[in-house]
């Protein structure tokens, strides 16, 4: 919610700049006001030339009326407050959000006719305009409008603009609030099937790559007695100290790590727009992050630039000591504004992975040349399991099949222990997710669009050795 402080509509400048304010008010004459003023001056000139006193009175009336309306409107001072509320403030691409505006008259006099306009980026739709009737002292008016964008990003809404008009429509004065708000359009996410990837461990369980839970989890040393705890684990010294039954913790809970790597190199993708390969990779990354958080993994987002989100706390992972919803929101906000990087390689991402002992690694790669494929192959050495979704952006532009050069890159990744999946144009991520787990896709057409069958796609892009989850 964004609230604007009470704004004065009309009235002389508090700094005494009456001349400039009056000049601005005269500049607010509408077409009708300018026409009346011009007609009055012309009638006065004609009356002087022709010696017609009656025509002179008519001319003076026509000329003076817009000037009087301008002076009255300029001297009138209203105080109104505006409030903007977004519902919701974070929305997936392609979905609608509603913006609620509320105007409060905080002055002791009623307002005249108010025209309300909110500044909205063109990608969200046309600028909304509303006409508000007379608002009584202490009264309020509420209006709302909808915005929608197919492009992810962070878009400013505001400032809110008010236009005051006199009853005759001779003059209009415009004032703007300074407050604005931000609407975050996050990538679209898809629910993924609860499959078990090759070499993957559960979120809390027996995986090879696990991290100890930090203080703040449910089990701390010592902790209060819970129904069903073994009485032999009662810690009598702590019980006497705290005045309640306390038990020892014999084993710390462990949480499996998952790193989702997004390749953002500008050289790795071709095309632009909501249906491009890069946007598919961003949306798929968001889907995997949310899915792994829901499964109890400690998750982080990593890009080819070496930047990691959240990057602080729990050794750079989210979900262990933070609320999963907040962690997901932080990473989705990052993906909402992520763009192509200027880097030409994956070396900085490899340095980050090399410095730690990773668990599950899920990567979304763009076009890989021989050098970058070799770097990606070395990333597998520090991971318990690794799954790579490789997008050939050229096929996304033509809608063709995956070329043989890409198959050679996939073969090299599989030989180093990766589970690899080639992503054709318009592929459905849930079906590819099943394919990466070694399951047959539910819909063959969804898993392999463009005339490529699921069986041929499986044989060419996923190897049997990859499904074994071979570890180096």
Short mmCIF file of C-alpha atoms in Angstrom, two decimals:
data_model
loop_
_atom_site.label_atom_id
_atom_site.label_comp_id
_atom_site.label_asym_id
_atom_site.label_seq_id
_atom_site.Cartn_x
_atom_site.Cartn_y
_atom_site.Cartn_z
CA UNK A 1 0.00 0.00 0.00
CA UNK A 2 1.33 3.42 -0.93
CA UNK A 3 -0.20 6.51 0.64
CA UNK A 4 0.26 9.97 -0.71
CA UNK A 5 0.49 12.84 1.72
CA UNK A 6 -2.34 15.39 1.48
CA UNK A 7 -1.87 17.45 -1.66
CA UNK A 8 -3.21 20.92 -2.31
CA UNK A 9 -5.22 21.32 -5.50
CA UNK A 10 -5.33 24.91 -6.64
CA UNK A 11 -4.56 27.91 -4.45
CA UNK A 12 -1.59 30.28 -4.55
CA UNK A 13 1.92 28.93 -4.11
CA UNK A 14 2.98 28.69 -0.47
CA UNK A 15 6.29 30.25 -1.47
CA UNK A 16 4.63 33.36 -2.85
CA UNK A 17 5.19 32.59 -6.51
CA UNK A 18 1.78 33.97 -7.46
CA UNK A 19 2.79 35.22 -10.86
CA UNK A 20 4.20 31.93 -12.07
CA UNK A 21 1.25 30.06 -10.53
CA UNK A 22 -1.25 32.37 -12.20
CA UNK A 23 0.60 32.01 -15.49
CA UNK A 24 0.34 28.23 -15.15
CA UNK A 25 -3.35 28.56 -14.38
CA UNK A 26 -3.91 30.63 -17.53
CA UNK A 27 -2.03 27.93 -19.42
CA UNK A 28 -4.64 25.50 -18.17
CA UNK A 29 -7.42 27.10 -20.19
CA UNK A 30 -9.30 24.46 -22.12
CA UNK A 31 -10.29 24.75 -25.77
CA UNK A 32 -13.66 26.05 -24.67
CA UNK A 33 -12.06 28.68 -22.44
CA UNK A 34 -9.66 29.81 -25.15
CA UNK A 35 -12.55 30.01 -27.63
CA UNK A 36 -14.61 32.15 -25.27
CA UNK A 37 -11.65 34.44 -24.64
CA UNK A 38 -10.88 34.81 -28.35
CA UNK A 39 -14.55 35.40 -29.21
CA UNK A 40 -14.87 38.02 -26.47
CA UNK A 41 -11.80 39.92 -27.64
CA UNK A 42 -13.00 39.81 -31.27
CA UNK A 43 -16.47 41.00 -30.26
CA UNK A 44 -14.97 43.86 -28.21
CA UNK A 45 -12.81 44.98 -31.13
CA UNK A 46 -15.77 44.86 -33.52
CA UNK A 47 -17.94 46.79 -31.05
CA UNK A 48 -15.29 49.50 -30.77
CA UNK A 49 -14.96 49.77 -34.54
CA UNK A 50 -18.70 49.69 -35.23
CA UNK A 51 -19.67 51.72 -32.18
CA UNK A 52 -22.04 49.03 -30.87
CA UNK A 53 -22.23 49.21 -27.08
CA UNK A 54 -24.44 46.13 -26.79
CA UNK A 55 -21.89 44.07 -28.73
CA UNK A 56 -19.18 45.41 -26.44
CA UNK A 57 -21.03 44.13 -23.36
CA UNK A 58 -21.38 40.70 -24.98
CA UNK A 59 -17.69 40.68 -25.86
CA UNK A 60 -16.69 41.62 -22.31
CA UNK A 61 -18.88 38.86 -20.91
CA UNK A 62 -17.33 36.27 -23.21
CA UNK A 63 -13.79 37.41 -22.42
CA UNK A 64 -14.22 37.83 -18.68
CA UNK A 65 -16.01 34.50 -18.03
CA UNK A 66 -12.98 32.22 -18.61
CA UNK A 67 -10.75 34.64 -16.69
CA UNK A 68 -13.11 34.60 -13.71
CA UNK A 69 -13.27 30.79 -13.81
CA UNK A 70 -9.48 30.65 -13.88
CA UNK A 71 -9.14 33.05 -10.95
CA UNK A 72 -11.74 31.24 -8.86
CA UNK A 73 -10.18 27.86 -9.62
CA UNK A 74 -6.72 29.20 -8.83
CA UNK A 75 -7.80 30.67 -5.50
CA UNK A 76 -9.72 27.54 -4.48
CA UNK A 77 -7.62 25.28 -2.32
CA UNK A 78 -8.58 21.64 -1.73
CA UNK A 79 -6.61 19.16 0.32
CA UNK A 80 -6.92 15.54 -0.71
CA UNK A 81 -4.98 12.38 0.17
CA UNK A 82 -4.48 9.41 -2.14
CA UNK A 83 -3.84 5.77 -1.34
CA UNK A 84 -2.82 3.04 -3.77
CA UNK A 85 -3.04 -0.69 -3.02
CA UNK A 86 -1.87 -3.53 -5.27
CA UNK A 87 -3.61 -6.87 -5.13
CA UNK A 88 -1.36 -8.79 -5.35
CA UNK A 89 1.96 -6.86 -5.42
CA UNK A 90 3.70 -9.82 -7.08
CA UNK A 91 1.97 -11.50 -10.03
CA UNK A 92 3.08 -14.14 -12.57
CA UNK A 93 3.51 -13.09 -16.19
CA UNK A 94 0.25 -13.32 -18.09
CA UNK A 95 -1.89 -12.85 -14.96
CA UNK A 96 -3.81 -9.79 -13.89
CA UNK A 97 -3.34 -7.59 -10.86
CA UNK A 98 -5.85 -5.07 -9.58
CA UNK A 99 -4.87 -1.59 -8.46
CA UNK A 100 -7.16 0.07 -5.91
CA UNK A 101 -7.13 3.87 -5.58
CA UNK A 102 -8.75 5.79 -2.76
CA UNK A 103 -9.19 9.56 -2.59
CA UNK A 104 -9.88 11.24 0.77
CA UNK A 105 -11.00 14.86 1.08
CA UNK A 106 -9.24 16.07 4.23
CA UNK A 107 -10.29 19.72 3.85
CA UNK A 108 -13.34 21.46 5.28
CA UNK A 109 -14.87 22.29 1.94
CA UNK A 110 -16.27 20.05 -0.80
CA UNK A 111 -14.28 19.52 -3.96
CA UNK A 112 -15.38 20.19 -7.45
CA UNK A 113 -15.19 17.79 -10.36
CA UNK A 114 -11.94 15.78 -10.15
CA UNK A 115 -10.35 13.87 -13.00
CA UNK A 116 -8.00 11.14 -11.79
CA UNK A 117 -5.20 9.61 -13.89
CA UNK A 118 -2.53 7.10 -12.87
CA UNK A 119 0.73 6.76 -14.79
CA UNK A 120 1.16 3.17 -15.99
CA UNK A 121 3.87 1.74 -18.30
CA UNK A 122 2.53 0.92 -21.73
CA UNK A 123 3.29 -2.80 -21.31
CA UNK A 124 0.70 -2.95 -18.53
CA UNK A 125 -2.07 -1.44 -20.62
CA UNK A 126 -3.60 1.99 -21.28
CA UNK A 127 -3.47 4.73 -18.68
CA UNK A 128 -6.57 4.58 -16.46
CA UNK A 129 -8.67 7.72 -16.18
CA UNK A 130 -11.57 8.33 -13.80
CA UNK A 131 -13.98 11.21 -13.22
CA UNK A 132 -14.95 11.83 -9.59
CA UNK A 133 -18.00 13.84 -8.69
CA UNK A 134 -18.16 16.31 -5.84
CA UNK A 135 -16.48 14.88 -2.72
CA UNK A 136 -17.96 16.11 0.55
CA UNK A 137 -15.70 17.23 3.43
CA UNK A 138 -14.17 14.14 5.04
CA UNK A 139 -15.56 11.95 2.28
CA UNK A 140 -13.78 9.39 0.15
CA UNK A 141 -14.04 7.82 -3.28
CA UNK A 142 -12.63 4.46 -4.33
CA UNK A 143 -11.89 3.26 -7.86
CA UNK A 144 -9.86 0.38 -9.26
CA UNK A 145 -8.38 -0.84 -12.52
CA UNK A 146 -6.59 -3.92 -13.80
CA UNK A 147 -3.09 -4.30 -15.21
CA UNK A 148 -1.56 -7.24 -17.04
CA UNK A 149 1.81 -7.98 -18.62
CA UNK A 150 3.14 -10.94 -20.60
CA UNK A 151 6.68 -9.74 -19.91
CA UNK A 152 8.31 -10.26 -16.54
CA UNK A 153 9.90 -7.24 -14.87
CA UNK A 154 9.43 -4.59 -12.24
CA UNK A 155 7.13 -1.78 -13.32
CA UNK A 156 6.50 1.55 -11.55
CA UNK A 157 2.91 2.67 -10.99
CA UNK A 158 2.40 6.38 -10.46
CA UNK A 159 2.64 9.11 -9.60
CA UNK A 160 -1.07 9.73 -9.35
CA UNK A 161 -2.27 12.83 -11.16
CA UNK A 162 -5.34 14.93 -10.32
CA UNK A 163 -7.00 17.38 -12.65
CA UNK A 164 -9.42 19.98 -11.26
CA UNK A 165 -11.98 21.62 -13.55
CA UNK A 166 -14.46 24.46 -13.07
CA UNK A 167 -18.21 23.83 -13.59
CA UNK A 168 -18.17 25.51 -17.02
CA UNK A 169 -15.16 23.55 -18.29
CA UNK A 170 -13.18 26.73 -18.99
CA UNK A 171 -9.99 25.82 -17.10
CA UNK A 172 -8.21 22.75 -15.78
CA UNK A 173 -5.44 22.58 -13.16
CA UNK A 174 -3.21 19.53 -12.76
CA UNK A 175 -1.40 18.38 -9.62
CA UNK A 176 0.61 15.22 -9.04
CA UNK A 177 1.39 13.15 -5.97
CA UNK A 178 4.99 12.11 -5.39
CA UNK A 179 4.27 8.60 -4.12
CA UNK A 180 4.56 5.63 -6.48
CA UNK A 181 4.54 1.86 -6.22
CA UNK A 182 6.23 -1.10 -7.91
CA UNK A 183 4.46 -4.05 -9.48
CA UNK A 184 6.69 -7.12 -9.79
CA UNK A 185 5.83 -9.47 -12.65
CA UNK A 186 7.59 -12.76 -11.91
CA UNK A 187 8.16 -15.61 -14.38
CA UNK A 188 5.41 -18.14 -14.86
CA UNK A 189 5.89 -21.32 -12.85
CA UNK A 190 4.56 -24.79 -13.52
CA UNK A 191 3.88 -27.50 -10.94
CA UNK A 192 6.35 -30.35 -11.38
CA UNK A 193 5.64 -34.02 -10.71
CA UNK A 194 7.17 -35.44 -7.48
CA UNK A 195 9.74 -37.67 -9.19
CA UNK A 196 13.11 -38.80 -7.87
CA UNK A 197 16.05 -37.68 -10.01
CA UNK A 198 19.05 -39.93 -10.52
CA UNK A 199 21.38 -39.76 -7.53
CA UNK A 200 19.11 -37.33 -5.69
CA UNK A 201 18.54 -37.53 -1.95
CA UNK A 202 15.40 -36.43 -0.18
CA UNK A 203 15.12 -33.01 1.38
CA UNK A 204 15.62 -34.46 4.88
CA UNK A 205 17.33 -37.81 4.68
CA UNK A 206 20.15 -40.02 3.58
CA UNK A 207 21.76 -38.02 0.79
CA UNK A 208 25.54 -37.96 0.43
CA UNK A 209 25.71 -34.16 0.22
CA UNK A 210 23.97 -32.72 3.26
CA UNK A 211 24.38 -29.75 5.57
CA UNK A 212 23.77 -29.60 9.29
CA UNK A 213 20.77 -27.57 10.40
CA UNK A 214 21.60 -24.36 12.21
CA UNK A 215 20.18 -23.03 15.43
CA UNK A 216 16.62 -21.92 14.89
CA UNK A 217 15.34 -25.22 13.47
CA UNK A 218 12.86 -27.25 15.44
CA UNK A 219 15.53 -29.43 17.13
CA UNK A 220 17.99 -27.47 19.27
CA UNK A 221 20.22 -28.60 22.16
CA UNK A 222 18.55 -29.07 24.57
CA UNK A 223 14.87 -28.90 23.68
CA UNK A 224 11.57 -29.29 25.49
CA UNK A 225 10.14 -32.74 26.01
CA UNK A 226 7.66 -33.86 23.35
CA UNK A 227 5.10 -36.60 23.64
CA UNK A 228 6.70 -39.86 22.58
CA UNK A 229 10.32 -38.91 23.42
CA UNK A 230 12.40 -41.55 25.11
CA UNK A 231 12.70 -40.79 28.84
CA UNK A 232 16.30 -41.98 28.74
CA UNK A 233 17.11 -38.83 26.76
CA UNK A 234 15.97 -36.49 29.57
CA UNK A 235 18.66 -33.92 30.36
CA UNK A 236 18.25 -33.43 34.11
CA UNK A 237 20.56 -30.46 34.48
CA UNK A 238 18.62 -28.46 31.86
CA UNK A 239 15.36 -29.66 33.38
CA UNK A 240 16.36 -28.22 36.75
CA UNK A 241 17.53 -25.00 35.12
CA UNK A 242 14.46 -24.29 32.98
CA UNK A 243 11.86 -25.77 35.31
CA UNK A 244 10.41 -28.07 32.64
CA UNK A 245 11.28 -31.44 31.25
CA UNK A 246 14.13 -31.12 28.68
CA UNK A 247 15.63 -33.82 26.46
CA UNK A 248 18.93 -34.19 24.64
CA UNK A 249 19.16 -34.19 20.90
CA UNK A 250 21.21 -37.15 19.79
CA UNK A 251 21.14 -36.42 16.08
CA UNK A 252 21.00 -33.16 14.13
CA UNK A 253 18.55 -32.91 11.25
CA UNK A 254 20.23 -32.68 7.87
CA UNK A 255 18.99 -30.86 4.82
CA UNK A 256 19.96 -31.68 1.26
CA UNK A 257 21.26 -28.84 -0.87
CA UNK A 258 20.15 -28.00 -4.38
CA UNK A 259 21.72 -25.43 -6.70
CA UNK A 260 19.79 -24.26 -9.75
CA UNK A 261 22.12 -22.79 -12.36
CA UNK A 262 20.77 -20.42 -15.01
CA UNK A 263 22.89 -19.64 -18.03
CA UNK A 264 22.21 -15.97 -18.92
CA UNK A 265 24.98 -15.40 -21.47
CA UNK A 266 23.81 -13.21 -24.32
CA UNK A 267 25.81 -15.29 -26.79
CA UNK A 268 23.98 -18.44 -25.72
CA UNK A 269 20.50 -17.39 -26.83
CA UNK A 270 18.85 -16.09 -29.97
CA UNK A 271 15.52 -14.38 -30.33
CA UNK A 272 13.47 -12.37 -27.85
CA UNK A 273 9.95 -12.14 -26.51
CA UNK A 274 7.77 -14.24 -24.22
CA UNK A 275 8.20 -17.36 -26.40
CA UNK A 276 11.99 -17.19 -26.74
CA UNK A 277 14.40 -19.82 -25.45
CA UNK A 278 15.77 -17.50 -22.78
CA UNK A 279 12.34 -16.77 -21.33
CA UNK A 280 11.61 -20.50 -21.27
CA UNK A 281 14.83 -21.08 -19.33
CA UNK A 282 13.96 -18.34 -16.81
CA UNK A 283 10.45 -19.73 -16.29
CA UNK A 284 11.80 -23.27 -15.93
CA UNK A 285 14.37 -22.10 -13.39
CA UNK A 286 11.64 -20.48 -11.31
CA UNK A 287 9.55 -23.66 -11.46
CA UNK A 288 12.43 -25.84 -10.27
CA UNK A 289 13.31 -23.45 -7.42
CA UNK A 290 9.75 -23.44 -6.10
CA UNK A 291 9.45 -27.20 -6.52
CA UNK A 292 12.65 -27.98 -4.61
CA UNK A 293 11.77 -25.57 -1.80
CA UNK A 294 8.42 -27.29 -1.40
CA UNK A 295 10.22 -30.61 -1.12
CA UNK A 296 12.31 -29.35 1.80
CA UNK A 297 15.62 -28.69 0.03
CA UNK A 298 18.00 -25.88 0.92
CA UNK A 299 18.03 -24.08 -2.42
CA UNK A 300 20.04 -21.32 -4.06
CA UNK A 301 19.96 -19.64 -7.46
CA UNK A 302 23.25 -19.33 -9.33
CA UNK A 303 23.94 -17.59 -12.65
CA UNK A 304 26.87 -17.74 -15.04
CA UNK A 305 28.12 -14.43 -13.60
CA UNK A 306 28.83 -16.16 -10.28
CA UNK A 307 26.11 -14.28 -8.40
CA UNK A 308 24.19 -16.38 -5.90
CA UNK A 309 20.77 -15.73 -4.36
CA UNK A 310 20.12 -15.43 -1.45
CA UNK A 311 23.90 -15.28 -1.00
CA UNK A 312 23.93 -14.83 2.80
CA UNK A 313 22.90 -16.96 5.69
CA UNK A 314 22.79 -20.75 5.77
CA UNK A 315 25.98 -20.74 3.64
CA UNK A 316 24.21 -19.06 0.74
CA UNK A 317 21.18 -21.36 0.66
CA UNK A 318 17.54 -20.55 1.31
CA UNK A 319 14.96 -22.71 2.98
CA UNK A 320 17.08 -23.99 5.84
CA UNK A 321 16.70 -21.15 8.32
CA UNK A 322 14.32 -18.92 6.36
CA UNK A 323 10.67 -19.18 5.60
CA UNK A 324 10.22 -21.02 2.32
CA UNK A 325 7.69 -18.50 1.02
CA UNK A 326 10.06 -15.59 1.70
CA UNK A 327 12.93 -17.50 0.11
CA UNK A 328 10.89 -18.25 -2.98
CA UNK A 329 9.80 -14.61 -3.22
CA UNK A 330 13.38 -13.39 -3.02
CA UNK A 331 14.56 -15.65 -5.83
CA UNK A 332 11.49 -15.02 -7.98
CA UNK A 333 12.02 -11.27 -7.60
CA UNK A 334 15.58 -11.79 -8.84
CA UNK A 335 14.37 -13.79 -11.83
CA UNK A 336 11.79 -11.10 -12.60
CA UNK A 337 14.56 -8.67 -13.58
CA UNK A 338 17.32 -11.03 -14.74
CA UNK A 339 18.67 -10.22 -18.18
CA UNK A 340 21.39 -11.37 -20.56
CA UNK A 341 24.88 -11.08 -19.17
CA UNK A 342 27.88 -9.77 -21.09
CA UNK A 343 30.00 -12.74 -20.09
CA UNK A 344 31.12 -15.24 -22.68
CA UNK A 345 31.80 -18.21 -20.41
CA UNK A 346 30.74 -20.30 -17.43
CA UNK A 347 34.05 -20.08 -15.56
CA UNK A 348 32.76 -17.81 -12.76
CA UNK A 349 29.87 -20.15 -12.03
CA UNK A 350 32.33 -23.06 -12.00
CA UNK A 351 34.50 -21.23 -9.44
CA UNK A 352 31.49 -20.89 -7.12
CA UNK A 353 30.61 -24.56 -7.46
CA UNK A 354 34.23 -25.63 -7.01
CA UNK A 355 34.50 -23.86 -3.66
CA UNK A 356 31.83 -25.99 -1.98
CA UNK A 357 30.56 -29.54 -1.70
CA UNK A 358 27.27 -29.41 -3.60
CA UNK A 359 24.28 -31.71 -3.46
CA UNK A 360 21.90 -31.72 -6.41
CA UNK A 361 22.72 -29.45 -9.36
CA UNK A 362 20.03 -28.56 -11.91
CA UNK A 363 21.34 -26.45 -14.79
CA UNK A 364 19.65 -24.72 -17.71
CA UNK A 365 22.21 -24.09 -20.45
CA UNK A 366 21.91 -22.17 -23.69
CA UNK A 367 24.12 -22.81 -26.72
CA UNK A 368 27.34 -24.54 -25.63
CA UNK A 369 30.51 -24.53 -27.69
CA UNK A 370 33.28 -27.04 -27.10
CA UNK A 371 35.03 -24.94 -24.45
CA UNK A 372 31.90 -24.17 -22.44
CA UNK A 373 30.79 -27.79 -22.64
CA UNK A 374 34.12 -28.81 -21.09
CA UNK A 375 33.64 -26.31 -18.23
CA UNK A 376 30.12 -27.60 -17.66
CA UNK A 377 31.45 -31.16 -17.56
CA UNK A 378 33.86 -30.22 -14.77
CA UNK A 379 31.01 -28.79 -12.69
CA UNK A 380 29.76 -32.32 -12.18
CA UNK A 381 32.79 -33.25 -10.06
CA UNK A 382 31.55 -31.44 -6.93
CA UNK A 383 27.92 -32.61 -7.07
CA UNK A 384 26.06 -35.64 -5.84
CA UNK A 385 23.75 -35.55 -8.86
CA UNK A 386 23.54 -33.21 -11.85
CA UNK A 387 20.78 -32.67 -14.41
CA UNK A 388 21.32 -30.42 -17.43
CA UNK A 389 18.57 -29.02 -19.66
CA UNK A 390 20.26 -27.81 -22.84
CA UNK A 391 18.45 -25.37 -25.14
CA UNK A 392 19.57 -24.85 -28.73
CA UNK A 393 18.09 -21.43 -29.38
CA UNK A 394 18.51 -21.85 -33.13
CA UNK A 395 15.89 -24.60 -33.18
CA UNK A 396 13.55 -22.33 -31.24
CA UNK A 397 13.65 -19.85 -34.10
CA UNK A 398 13.11 -22.44 -36.83
CA UNK A 399 11.10 -25.04 -34.94
CA UNK A 400 13.35 -27.79 -36.29
CA UNK A 401 14.86 -30.85 -34.67
CA UNK A 402 17.91 -30.81 -32.40
CA UNK A 403 21.01 -30.81 -34.67
CA UNK A 404 23.82 -33.32 -34.43
CA UNK A 405 26.29 -30.76 -33.03
CA UNK A 406 24.16 -30.42 -29.92
CA UNK A 407 24.11 -34.18 -29.54
CA UNK A 408 27.89 -34.20 -29.40
CA UNK A 409 27.82 -31.67 -26.56
CA UNK A 410 25.23 -33.74 -24.72
CA UNK A 411 27.31 -36.86 -25.17
CA UNK A 412 30.28 -35.15 -23.56
CA UNK A 413 28.19 -34.07 -20.58
CA UNK A 414 26.76 -37.56 -20.15
CA UNK A 415 30.22 -39.09 -20.17
CA UNK A 416 31.16 -36.84 -17.24
CA UNK A 417 28.13 -37.98 -15.23
CA UNK A 418 25.44 -35.47 -16.16
CA UNK A 419 21.86 -36.49 -16.83
CA UNK A 420 21.12 -34.47 -19.96
CA UNK A 421 17.87 -33.48 -21.62
CA UNK A 422 17.69 -31.61 -24.92
CA UNK A 423 14.90 -29.02 -24.86
CA UNK A 424 13.08 -28.60 -28.21
CA UNK A 425 11.04 -25.51 -29.02
CA UNK A 426 7.89 -25.13 -26.95
CA UNK A 427 8.62 -28.14 -24.73
CA UNK A 428 6.59 -28.72 -21.56
CA UNK A 429 8.80 -28.67 -18.47
CA UNK A 430 6.77 -31.24 -16.44
CA UNK A 431 7.22 -33.80 -19.20
CA UNK A 432 10.93 -33.09 -19.48
CA UNK A 433 11.19 -33.35 -15.71
CA UNK A 434 9.76 -36.87 -15.90
CA UNK A 435 12.14 -37.63 -18.74
CA UNK A 436 15.11 -36.55 -16.63
CA UNK A 437 13.98 -38.94 -13.90
CA UNK A 438 13.85 -41.86 -16.32
CA UNK A 439 10.04 -41.98 -16.51
CA UNK A 440 8.04 -42.06 -19.69
CA UNK A 441 6.29 -38.72 -20.30
CA UNK A 442 2.53 -38.68 -19.85
CA UNK A 443 2.05 -36.87 -23.16
CA UNK A 444 4.42 -37.76 -25.96
CA UNK A 445 3.44 -34.69 -27.95
CA UNK A 446 4.06 -32.38 -25.03
CA UNK A 447 7.45 -33.87 -24.32
CA UNK A 448 8.67 -33.78 -27.87
CA UNK A 449 6.88 -31.13 -29.94
CA UNK A 450 7.61 -30.38 -33.53
CA UNK A 451 7.15 -33.92 -34.76
CA UNK A 452 9.81 -35.52 -32.48
CA UNK A 453 8.52 -38.60 -30.71
CA UNK A 454 9.16 -39.18 -27.04
CA UNK A 455 11.07 -42.39 -27.71
CA UNK A 456 13.44 -40.78 -30.19
CA UNK A 457 13.87 -37.80 -27.90
CA UNK A 458 14.74 -40.08 -25.02
CA UNK A 459 17.23 -42.06 -27.03
CA UNK A 460 19.02 -39.03 -28.43
CA UNK A 461 19.11 -36.74 -25.42
CA UNK A 462 19.13 -38.95 -22.32
CA UNK A 463 21.54 -41.81 -21.92
CA UNK A 464 21.21 -44.90 -19.76
CA UNK A 465 24.47 -44.07 -18.02
CA UNK A 466 23.08 -40.63 -17.18
CA UNK A 467 20.09 -42.18 -15.41
CA UNK A 468 22.38 -44.25 -13.24
CA UNK A 469 23.52 -40.99 -11.66
CA UNK A 470 27.19 -41.87 -12.10
CA UNK A 471 29.41 -40.02 -9.67
CA UNK A 472 32.97 -38.95 -10.16
#
